[in-house]
Amino acid sequence: MQFETIPHPSPMADDAREAAIADPGFGTVFTDHMVTIDYDEGAEGSVGGGWHSPRIGPREPIALDPAASVLHYAQEIFEGMKAYRLADGELALFRPEENARRFNASARRMAMPELPEELFLEAVNKAVTADAKWFPSVEGGSLYIRPFMFATEAFLGVRPAKQYKFIVILSAAGNYFKSGSPAVSIWQSEYTRAAPGGTGAAKTGGNYAASLVPTGEAFKRGHDQVLFLDAVEKKWVEELGGMNLFFVMRDGSVVTPPLTGTILPGITRNSLITLLGEEGLSVREEPYSIQQWRSDAASGDLVEVMACGTAAVVTPVGKVDSADGEFVIGNGGPGAVTSKIREKLVGIQRGSVDDTHGWVKLVG
Ligand SMILES: *Cc1c(COP(=O)(O)O)cnc(C)c1O
């Protein structure tokens, strides 16, 4: 498919852009362009089941009919990925084809059309190429990439929509956690995030909407993130609001909750399983209960806990608080395994550590 390029009449001036990306934080500084692809069921001459009119142009508001079904029944999915700057100055993506694949897995669960993987990848590459000068030069900086899709059809009956938009926007990103503290503290919520048979494994906005009250409670109590247990027994550790968890034991083994359909299959999670294995640690994907966590932390059998995801990379968890009181993991600060694995992952993403798995893909 041929992308149309719509000229930008007024991209941000160089000095204003430089000021905006000097200390971008997370999720508020947006770039000049966006990629859009439309879907109409059965559109004439379309490729990939109705996708058509791929274009890159100015980032701008979207006109939507007030009956657009996303506004009523929430057919929406998204991805989160980053462009990194390699030591030689080139921009690169980390395992982008995994995002393309997961996007389609989310689409299937939400009864939305799949987007051909090569079209997803081309859209992401075009967006990053157009706005490469928005890359922030701050330490740990990246261009955060947000591909998403939603139902645009004006229709109030309850069935999958017949029209969708796929859009890619970019945001200059610094560090995810404002505090910059060496380890995060988390609040174990009484709310649950996902039930068996639900949408917990899909990256869909509704999961996040449901997590805002519990996350707000965590913030109000002075914590950085919310911890969710399983919805059936309220016993098994699942994940944080947007990050997967790993438990590092004194005996050199590592436990991470299995992908049973109620947690998000993180690409960082998958990468860490490989990297931890290469460090000689044996990773077990098996259920881990909150009681076990508490007692392992007390006995010292548990030495480190890390949370991982694209936005926050690898972050040590120092403290857990709940209605039953709080407990600390290790010395409450970052442990050796967490620091080492974070350095290795960041090194691969930024080209200073050998990419033996072919995970890094140059933009362009
Ligand atoms: C995106 C996401 C993650 C992390 O996935 P990555 O691919 O590692 O970025 C974890 N949990 C939830 C709920 C998510 O939405």
PDB file of C-alpha atoms and ligand atoms in Angstrom, residues 78-80 99 102 193 200 202-203 207-208 239-244 263-270 308-311, ligand 1:
ATOM      1  CA  PHE A  78      -3.382   0.108  21.653  1.00  0.00           C
ATOM      2  CA  GLU A  79       0.306  -0.686  21.797  1.00  0.00           C
ATOM      3  CA  GLY A  80       3.195   0.935  23.612  1.00  0.00           C
ATOM      4  CA  ASN A  99       3.985  -5.455  19.133  1.00  0.00           C
ATOM      5  CA  ARG A 102       0.120  -8.613  20.043  1.00  0.00           C
ATOM      6  CA  ARG A 193      -8.122  -6.078  37.083  1.00  0.00           C
ATOM      7  CA  GLY A 200      -6.977  -9.088  30.780  1.00  0.00           C
ATOM      8  CA  ALA A 202      -5.750  -7.660  25.541  1.00  0.00           C
ATOM      9  CA  LYS A 203      -4.164  -4.229  25.493  1.00  0.00           C
ATOM     10  CA  ASN A 207      -8.685  -2.443  31.321  1.00  0.00           C
ATOM     11  CA  TYR A 208      -7.011   0.847  32.127  1.00  0.00           C
ATOM     12  CA  GLU A 239       0.720  -7.798  37.824  1.00  0.00           C
ATOM     13  CA  LEU A 240       0.894  -4.053  38.403  1.00  0.00           C
ATOM     14  CA  GLY A 241      -1.315  -1.550  36.571  1.00  0.00           C
ATOM     15  CA  GLY A 242       0.925  -1.710  33.516  1.00  0.00           C
ATOM     16  CA  MET A 243       3.918  -3.859  34.411  1.00  0.00           C
ATOM     17  CA  ASN A 244       4.712  -7.546  34.863  1.00  0.00           C
ATOM     18  CA  ILE A 263      -2.303 -10.788  32.691  1.00  0.00           C
ATOM     19  CA  LEU A 264      -0.842  -8.840  29.805  1.00  0.00           C
ATOM     20  CA  PRO A 265       1.833 -10.823  27.929  1.00  0.00           C
ATOM     21  CA  GLY A 266       4.601  -8.223  28.179  1.00  0.00           C
ATOM     22  CA  ILE A 267       7.355  -8.154  25.586  1.00  0.00           C
ATOM     23  CA  THR A 268       9.724  -6.932  28.290  1.00  0.00           C
ATOM     24  CA  ARG A 269       8.592  -9.916  30.413  1.00  0.00           C
ATOM     25  CA  ASN A 270       9.325 -12.294  27.559  1.00  0.00           C
ATOM     26  CA  CYS A 308       8.960  -4.508  33.932  1.00  0.00           C
ATOM     27  CA  GLY A 309       7.347  -2.917  30.924  1.00  0.00           C
ATOM     28  CA  THR A 310       8.264  -0.742  27.952  1.00  0.00           C
ATOM     29  CA  ALA A 311       7.448   2.545  29.678  1.00  0.00           C
TER      30      ALA A 311
HETATM   31  C1  LIG B   1       1.678  -3.045  28.123  1.00  0.00           C
HETATM   32  C2  LIG B   1       1.475  -3.697  29.438  1.00  0.00           C
HETATM   33  C3  LIG B   1       2.502  -4.394  30.098  1.00  0.00           C
HETATM   34  C4  LIG B   1       3.935  -4.424  29.624  1.00  0.00           C
HETATM   35  O1  LIG B   1       4.107  -4.912  28.326  1.00  0.00           O
HETATM   36  P1  LIG B   1       5.456  -4.582  27.536  1.00  0.00           P
HETATM   37  O2  LIG B   1       5.260  -5.251  26.220  1.00  0.00           O
HETATM   38  O3  LIG B   1       6.567  -5.164  28.304  1.00  0.00           O
HETATM   39  O4  LIG B   1       5.553  -3.110  27.442  1.00  0.00           O
HETATM   40  C5  LIG B   1       2.196  -5.028  31.293  1.00  0.00           C
HETATM   41  N1  LIG B   1       0.962  -4.965  31.825  1.00  0.00           N
HETATM   42  C6  LIG B   1      -0.049  -4.289  31.228  1.00  0.00           C
HETATM   43  C7  LIG B   1      -1.390  -4.263  31.866  1.00  0.00           C
HETATM   44  C8  LIG B   1       0.175  -3.635  30.020  1.00  0.00           C
HETATM   45  O5  LIG B   1      -0.827  -2.952  29.440  1.00  0.00           O
END
